[in-house]
Coordinates of C-alpha atoms (C1' of nucleotides) in Angstrom, one line a residue:
Chain A
M6 CA 102.5 122.6 121.4
K7 CA 105.0 125.3 120.1
K8 CA 104.2 124.5 116.3
T9 CA 100.2 124.7 117.2
I10 CA 100.5 128.2 118.5
F11 CA 103.0 129.5 115.5
I12 CA 100.7 127.9 113.4
F13 CA 97.9 129.2 114.5
S14 CA 99.4 132.6 115.4
V15 CA 99.6 132.6 111.0
L16 CA 96.3 131.7 110.8
I17 CA 95.3 135.2 113.0
A18 CA 97.6 137.2 111.1
A19 CA 96.5 136.0 107.5
L20 CA 92.9 136.7 108.8
L21 CA 94.3 140.1 109.0
I22 CA 95.8 140.5 106.6
L23 CA 92.5 139.0 104.3
F24 CA 90.5 141.6 106.1
Q25 CA 92.6 144.8 105.2
L26 CA 93.1 143.6 101.1
S27 CA 89.3 143.0 100.9
K28 CA 88.7 146.3 102.5
Y29 CA 90.7 148.0 100.0
S30 CA 89.0 146.2 97.3
L31 CA 85.6 147.6 98.0
I32 CA 87.1 150.9 97.6
S33 CA 89.1 150.1 94.1
G34 CA 86.1 148.1 93.2
N35 CA 83.8 144.8 93.5
T36 CA 84.9 143.3 90.3
S37 CA 88.3 141.7 92.4
L38 CA 86.1 141.1 95.2
E39 CA 85.2 137.5 94.5
Y40 CA 88.7 136.8 93.2
I41 CA 89.9 137.3 96.9
I42 CA 86.9 135.3 98.3
A43 CA 88.4 132.3 96.4
G44 CA 92.0 132.8 97.2
I45 CA 90.7 132.9 101.2
A46 CA 88.8 129.1 100.6
V47 CA 91.9 128.0 98.9
V48 CA 94.3 129.0 101.3
F49 CA 92.3 128.1 103.9
F50 CA 91.5 124.4 102.6
F51 CA 95.5 123.9 102.3
V52 CA 95.7 125.4 105.5
G53 CA 93.3 122.4 107.0
L54 CA 95.2 119.6 104.7
Y55 CA 98.4 120.6 106.1
I56 CA 97.4 120.8 109.5
N57 CA 96.1 117.1 109.5
K58 CA 99.3 115.7 108.0
R59 CA 101.6 117.5 110.2
R60 CA 99.4 116.1 113.5
K61 CA 99.4 112.4 111.7
T62 CA 103.2 111.6 110.8
H63 CA 103.2 113.7 114.2
V64 CA 101.8 111.4 115.6
N65 CA 103.3 107.8 114.0
I66 CA 106.6 108.7 115.1
S67 CA 105.9 109.1 118.8
Q68 CA 104.1 105.6 118.6
K69 CA 107.6 104.0 116.8
E70 CA 110.6 105.6 118.9
E71 CA 109.0 107.5 122.2
I72 CA 107.3 104.2 123.8
D73 CA 110.4 102.2 123.5
I74 CA 113.0 102.5 126.7
Q75 CA 110.7 103.1 129.7
K76 CA 108.6 99.3 128.8
I77 CA 112.1 97.7 128.5
D78 CA 113.2 98.8 131.8
A79 CA 109.7 98.5 133.5
L80 CA 109.7 94.6 132.7
G81 CA 113.2 94.9 133.8
L82 CA 114.8 93.2 130.2
S83 CA 118.8 93.9 130.3
K84 CA 120.7 95.9 127.5
R85 CA 121.5 92.1 126.4
E86 CA 118.2 90.6 126.8
Y87 CA 117.0 92.9 124.9
E88 CA 119.6 92.3 122.3
V89 CA 118.7 88.7 122.0
L90 CA 114.8 89.7 122.2
C91 CA 115.4 91.4 118.9
K92 CA 117.3 89.1 116.5
L93 CA 114.8 86.3 118.1
A94 CA 111.7 87.9 116.9
K95 CA 113.6 88.4 113.7
G96 CA 113.3 84.7 112.7
H97 CA 117.2 83.3 114.1
S98 CA 117.3 80.5 116.1
N99 CA 119.2 80.3 119.2
K100 CA 122.3 79.3 117.2
E101 CA 122.7 82.1 115.0
I102 CA 121.7 84.7 117.6
A103 CA 125.2 83.5 119.0
S104 CA 126.9 83.8 116.1
L105 CA 125.8 87.4 115.7
L106 CA 126.6 88.2 118.8
F107 CA 129.8 86.2 119.4
V108 CA 128.8 84.0 122.4
S109 CA 128.2 80.8 123.2
E110 CA 124.3 79.0 122.4
S111 CA 124.3 78.0 126.0
T112 CA 124.6 81.8 126.7
I113 CA 121.8 82.6 124.5
K114 CA 119.4 80.2 126.1
T115 CA 119.7 81.4 129.6
H116 CA 118.9 85.0 127.8
V117 CA 116.1 83.8 126.3
S118 CA 114.8 82.2 129.1
N119 CA 115.3 85.2 131.1
V120 CA 113.3 87.1 128.9
Y121 CA 110.6 84.4 128.8
T122 CA 110.4 85.1 132.5
K123 CA 110.1 88.3 132.4
L124 CA 107.5 88.6 129.9
D125 CA 105.3 85.9 131.3
V126 CA 105.5 83.7 128.6
K127 CA 106.2 80.1 127.7
R128 CA 107.7 79.7 124.1
R129 CA 109.5 82.1 121.4
T130 CA 106.3 82.3 118.9
Q131 CA 104.1 84.3 122.3
A132 CA 107.6 86.6 122.7
I133 CA 107.4 87.8 119.3
Q134 CA 104.1 88.2 120.3
K135 CA 104.0 90.3 123.4
A136 CA 107.2 92.0 122.5
K137 CA 104.9 93.3 119.7
E138 CA 102.1 94.3 121.6
L139 CA 104.5 96.0 124.0
H140 CA 106.6 98.2 121.4
I141 CA 109.1 97.4 122.1
L142 CA 110.9 96.6 119.1
P143 CA 112.3 98.8 116.5
F144 CA 110.6 97.3 113.4
S145 CA 107.7 96.5 112.3
Chain B
M283 CA 87.5 108.3 92.7
K284 CA 84.0 108.9 92.8
K285 CA 83.8 110.5 96.4
T286 CA 86.6 112.6 94.7
I287 CA 84.2 113.9 92.1
F288 CA 81.8 114.3 94.7
I289 CA 83.6 116.1 97.2
F290 CA 85.1 118.6 94.4
S291 CA 81.5 119.5 93.1
V292 CA 80.5 119.9 96.5
L293 CA 82.9 122.6 97.3
I294 CA 82.4 124.4 94.1
A295 CA 78.9 124.4 94.9
A296 CA 79.5 125.6 98.3
L297 CA 82.0 128.5 96.2
L298 CA 79.1 130.2 94.3
I299 CA 76.7 130.3 96.8
L300 CA 79.2 132.2 98.9
F301 CA 80.0 134.5 96.3
Q302 CA 76.1 135.0 96.0
L303 CA 76.1 135.5 100.0
S304 CA 78.8 138.0 99.7
K305 CA 76.8 139.9 96.9
Y306 CA 73.7 140.0 99.0
S307 CA 75.6 141.4 101.9
L308 CA 76.9 144.6 99.9
I309 CA 73.7 145.5 99.6
S310 CA 72.4 145.2 103.1
G311 CA 75.4 146.6 104.7
N312 CA 79.7 146.1 104.7
T313 CA 79.8 145.2 108.2
S314 CA 78.9 141.5 107.5
L315 CA 81.0 141.1 104.9
E316 CA 84.3 140.3 107.8
Y317 CA 81.6 137.8 109.0
I318 CA 81.3 135.9 106.4
I319 CA 85.0 136.4 104.7
A320 CA 85.9 134.6 108.5
G321 CA 83.1 131.8 107.6
I322 CA 84.1 131.0 104.4
A323 CA 87.9 130.7 106.2
V324 CA 86.8 128.2 108.7
V325 CA 84.4 126.4 106.5
F326 CA 87.4 125.7 103.8
F327 CA 89.7 125.1 106.8
F328 CA 87.5 122.2 108.1
V329 CA 87.2 120.8 104.6
G330 CA 90.6 120.5 104.4
L331 CA 91.0 118.7 107.7
Y332 CA 88.0 116.7 106.8
I333 CA 89.1 115.6 103.0
N334 CA 92.9 114.6 104.1
K335 CA 90.9 112.5 107.3
R336 CA 88.9 110.5 104.8
R337 CA 92.1 109.7 102.7
K338 CA 94.1 108.8 105.2
T339 CA 91.5 106.2 106.9
H340 CA 90.7 105.2 103.2
V341 CA 94.5 103.8 102.7
N342 CA 94.8 102.1 106.1
I343 CA 91.4 100.2 105.5
S344 CA 92.5 99.2 102.0
Q345 CA 96.2 97.9 103.5
K346 CA 94.5 96.1 106.6
E347 CA 92.1 94.3 104.1
E348 CA 92.1 93.9 100.7
I349 CA 95.9 92.6 100.2
D350 CA 95.3 89.7 102.1
I351 CA 93.5 86.9 99.4
Q352 CA 95.5 88.0 96.7
K353 CA 98.6 87.1 98.2
I354 CA 97.4 83.9 99.9
D355 CA 96.8 82.2 97.3
A356 CA 100.1 83.6 94.8
L357 CA 101.8 81.8 97.3
G358 CA 99.6 78.8 97.2
L359 CA 98.8 78.0 100.7
S360 CA 95.5 76.6 101.5
K361 CA 92.1 77.4 103.2
R362 CA 93.7 74.6 106.1
E363 CA 97.3 75.6 105.7
Y364 CA 96.1 79.4 106.4
E365 CA 94.6 78.7 109.6
V366 CA 96.8 77.2 110.7
L367 CA 99.6 79.9 109.9
C368 CA 97.1 81.9 111.8
K369 CA 96.9 80.2 115.0
L370 CA 100.9 80.1 114.5
A371 CA 101.4 83.5 114.1
K372 CA 99.4 83.6 117.6
G373 CA 101.8 82.5 119.4
H374 CA 99.9 78.6 119.8
S375 CA 101.8 75.4 119.9
N376 CA 101.6 72.9 117.3
K377 CA 99.5 70.7 120.1
E378 CA 97.6 73.6 120.6
I379 CA 96.7 74.4 117.0
A380 CA 95.7 70.5 116.9
S381 CA 93.3 71.4 120.1
L382 CA 92.2 74.2 118.3
L383 CA 91.4 72.6 114.7
F384 CA 89.7 69.6 116.6
V385 CA 92.4 67.4 114.7
S386 CA 95.6 65.5 115.6
E387 CA 99.2 66.7 116.4
S388 CA 100.7 65.1 113.2
T389 CA 98.3 66.7 111.1
I390 CA 99.2 69.9 112.3
K391 CA 103.3 69.1 112.1
T392 CA 102.2 68.4 108.3
H393 CA 100.0 71.9 107.6
V394 CA 103.0 73.9 109.4
S395 CA 105.9 71.8 107.1
N396 CA 103.8 72.9 104.1
V397 CA 103.5 76.5 104.9
Y398 CA 107.3 76.3 105.7
T399 CA 107.7 75.2 102.0
K400 CA 105.3 77.4 100.3
L401 CA 106.7 80.5 102.3
D402 CA 110.5 79.3 101.8
V403 CA 111.0 79.1 105.2
K404 CA 112.9 76.9 108.0
R405 CA 111.3 78.1 111.0
R406 CA 108.1 78.9 112.7
T407 CA 109.8 82.4 113.9
Q408 CA 110.9 83.2 110.2
A409 CA 107.0 82.8 109.2
I410 CA 105.6 84.7 111.5
Q411 CA 108.4 87.7 110.0
K412 CA 107.2 86.8 106.1
A413 CA 103.9 86.7 107.2
K414 CA 103.7 90.2 108.3
E415 CA 105.7 91.4 105.4
L416 CA 103.2 89.9 103.1
H417 CA 100.3 91.5 104.9
I418 CA 98.6 88.2 104.9
L419 CA 97.2 88.3 108.8
P420 CA 94.0 89.6 110.5
F421 CA 95.8 90.6 113.0
S422 CA 98.1 93.2 113.9
Chain C
dA168 C1' 85.2 56.6 86.1
dG169 C1' 89.9 58.5 86.6
dT170 C1' 92.8 62.5 88.2
dC171 C1' 94.0 65.9 90.9
dA172 C1' 94.4 68.5 95.5
dA173 C1' 93.7 69.0 99.7
dT174 C1' 92.8 66.9 104.2
dT175 C1' 94.1 63.4 107.5
dG176 C1' 96.8 60.5 109.7
dG177 C1' 100.7 57.7 111.0
dT178 C1' 106.1 56.5 112.4
dA179 C1' 110.7 57.3 112.8
dC180 C1' 114.2 60.2 113.0
dT181 C1' 117.0 64.5 113.7
dT182 C1' 117.3 69.1 115.5
dT183 C1' 115.9 72.7 118.3
dC184 C1' 114.2 74.6 122.2
dG185 C1' 113.1 75.4 127.1
dT186 C1' 114.7 74.1 131.9
dA187 C1' 117.2 73.4 135.7
dT188 C1' 121.4 74.1 138.1
dG189 C1' 125.7 75.1 138.8
dA190 C1' 129.4 78.4 138.6
dG191 C1' 133.4 82.1 136.9
dT192 C1' 134.2 87.1 135.9
dG193 C1' 133.4 92.1 135.9
dT194 C1' 131.6 96.2 137.7
dA195 C1' 129.0 98.8 140.3
dT196 C1' 127.2 99.9 144.7
dT197 C1' 126.6 100.4 149.3
Chain D
dA254 C1' 135.5 94.7 151.4
dA255 C1' 131.2 92.9 150.6
dT256 C1' 127.0 92.1 147.9
dA257 C1' 124.5 93.0 143.7
dC258 C1' 123.4 92.8 139.7
dA259 C1' 124.4 91.6 134.2
dC260 C1' 127.2 88.8 131.5
dT261 C1' 129.1 84.7 130.3
dC262 C1' 129.4 79.2 130.0
dA263 C1' 128.6 74.3 130.7
dT264 C1' 126.1 69.9 131.4
dA265 C1' 122.2 67.0 131.5
dC266 C1' 117.9 66.1 130.5
dG267 C1' 113.0 66.5 128.5
dA268 C1' 109.4 68.6 125.4
dA269 C1' 108.5 70.9 121.0
dA270 C1' 109.5 71.3 116.2
dG271 C1' 110.7 69.6 111.9
dT272 C1' 111.9 66.5 108.4
dA273 C1' 111.0 62.1 105.4
dC274 C1' 108.3 58.6 104.1
dC275 C1' 103.8 56.6 103.8
dA276 C1' 98.7 55.7 103.1
dA277 C1' 93.5 56.5 103.4
dT278 C1' 89.7 59.4 102.5
dT279 C1' 87.0 63.0 100.4
dG280 C1' 85.3 66.2 96.9
dA281 C1' 86.3 68.6 92.7
dC282 C1' 87.3 68.7 87.6
dT283 C1' 87.8 66.8 82.8

DNA sequence: AGTCAATTGGTACTTTCGTATGAGTGTATT
DNA sequence: AATACACTCATACGAAAGTACCAATTGACT
């Protein structure tokens, strides 16, 4: 919001400056007027490009990083369960996840079952689907 | 490419028309000149917005629909194997896929195994990961 | 006609996954 | 101190998934 206000302030300022320039050019002669108009067109064309670029990339970032955390504890997923879910979604087996997190396979099975209950799914492939839909994964 | 050339042609034409308008305004009086300059600024600002929007959405579409087919048979995946892969990625079990495609579970197992070989993976969760990386799925 | 690939299906076996149940430990909250 | 919760682990059983074979059928191409 702050940035939008700032950009529009700059736009208005630029417009005023260009008005002043055009008035001076009327005194000095009409030949340079066309260049000034062309300049205005080019400047505002690129301002349009820039504004849109800013907006789009900002939206993308917010979708990737902000939505995560709220939904995770809205589902009641604990820290450890979420870790397991991430490894699971990367394609690891229970045994592999156990190695990665330095615990037994039994522990992983418990966590995985709890994750399924909380996500309301029956299989790990469904868990991956659901997690992606909810945008609670740090990748993809 | 054609569209880009067309758009820039329109831009140049618009610029020339605005030059003509500005010349007429000099004859009729100086008060309306400021409005014309403001008009030019606004028009080119929105042109900039529009161009960028076009470009971005076009990139998105090409990433969703064009990349698919080439990679599928680059991997050597048959029509049926690809169908099975899609159902699999949606979270269906072998039995469910069998029902959906009106064949036996044995058949699905055969297809699934072949898919794993061709995608060079060991588990169905890895197959989903790989398929998503390769953008060969009709969703997500 | 013969070859090849795709599709279908089966048996048999191993591995992984998922559920149920119980239980010990540690930490934080009341 | 007592309760609640997260994390850990184990056992046992059943259900999926995955592998390794083999085999019949069909359509396309030579």
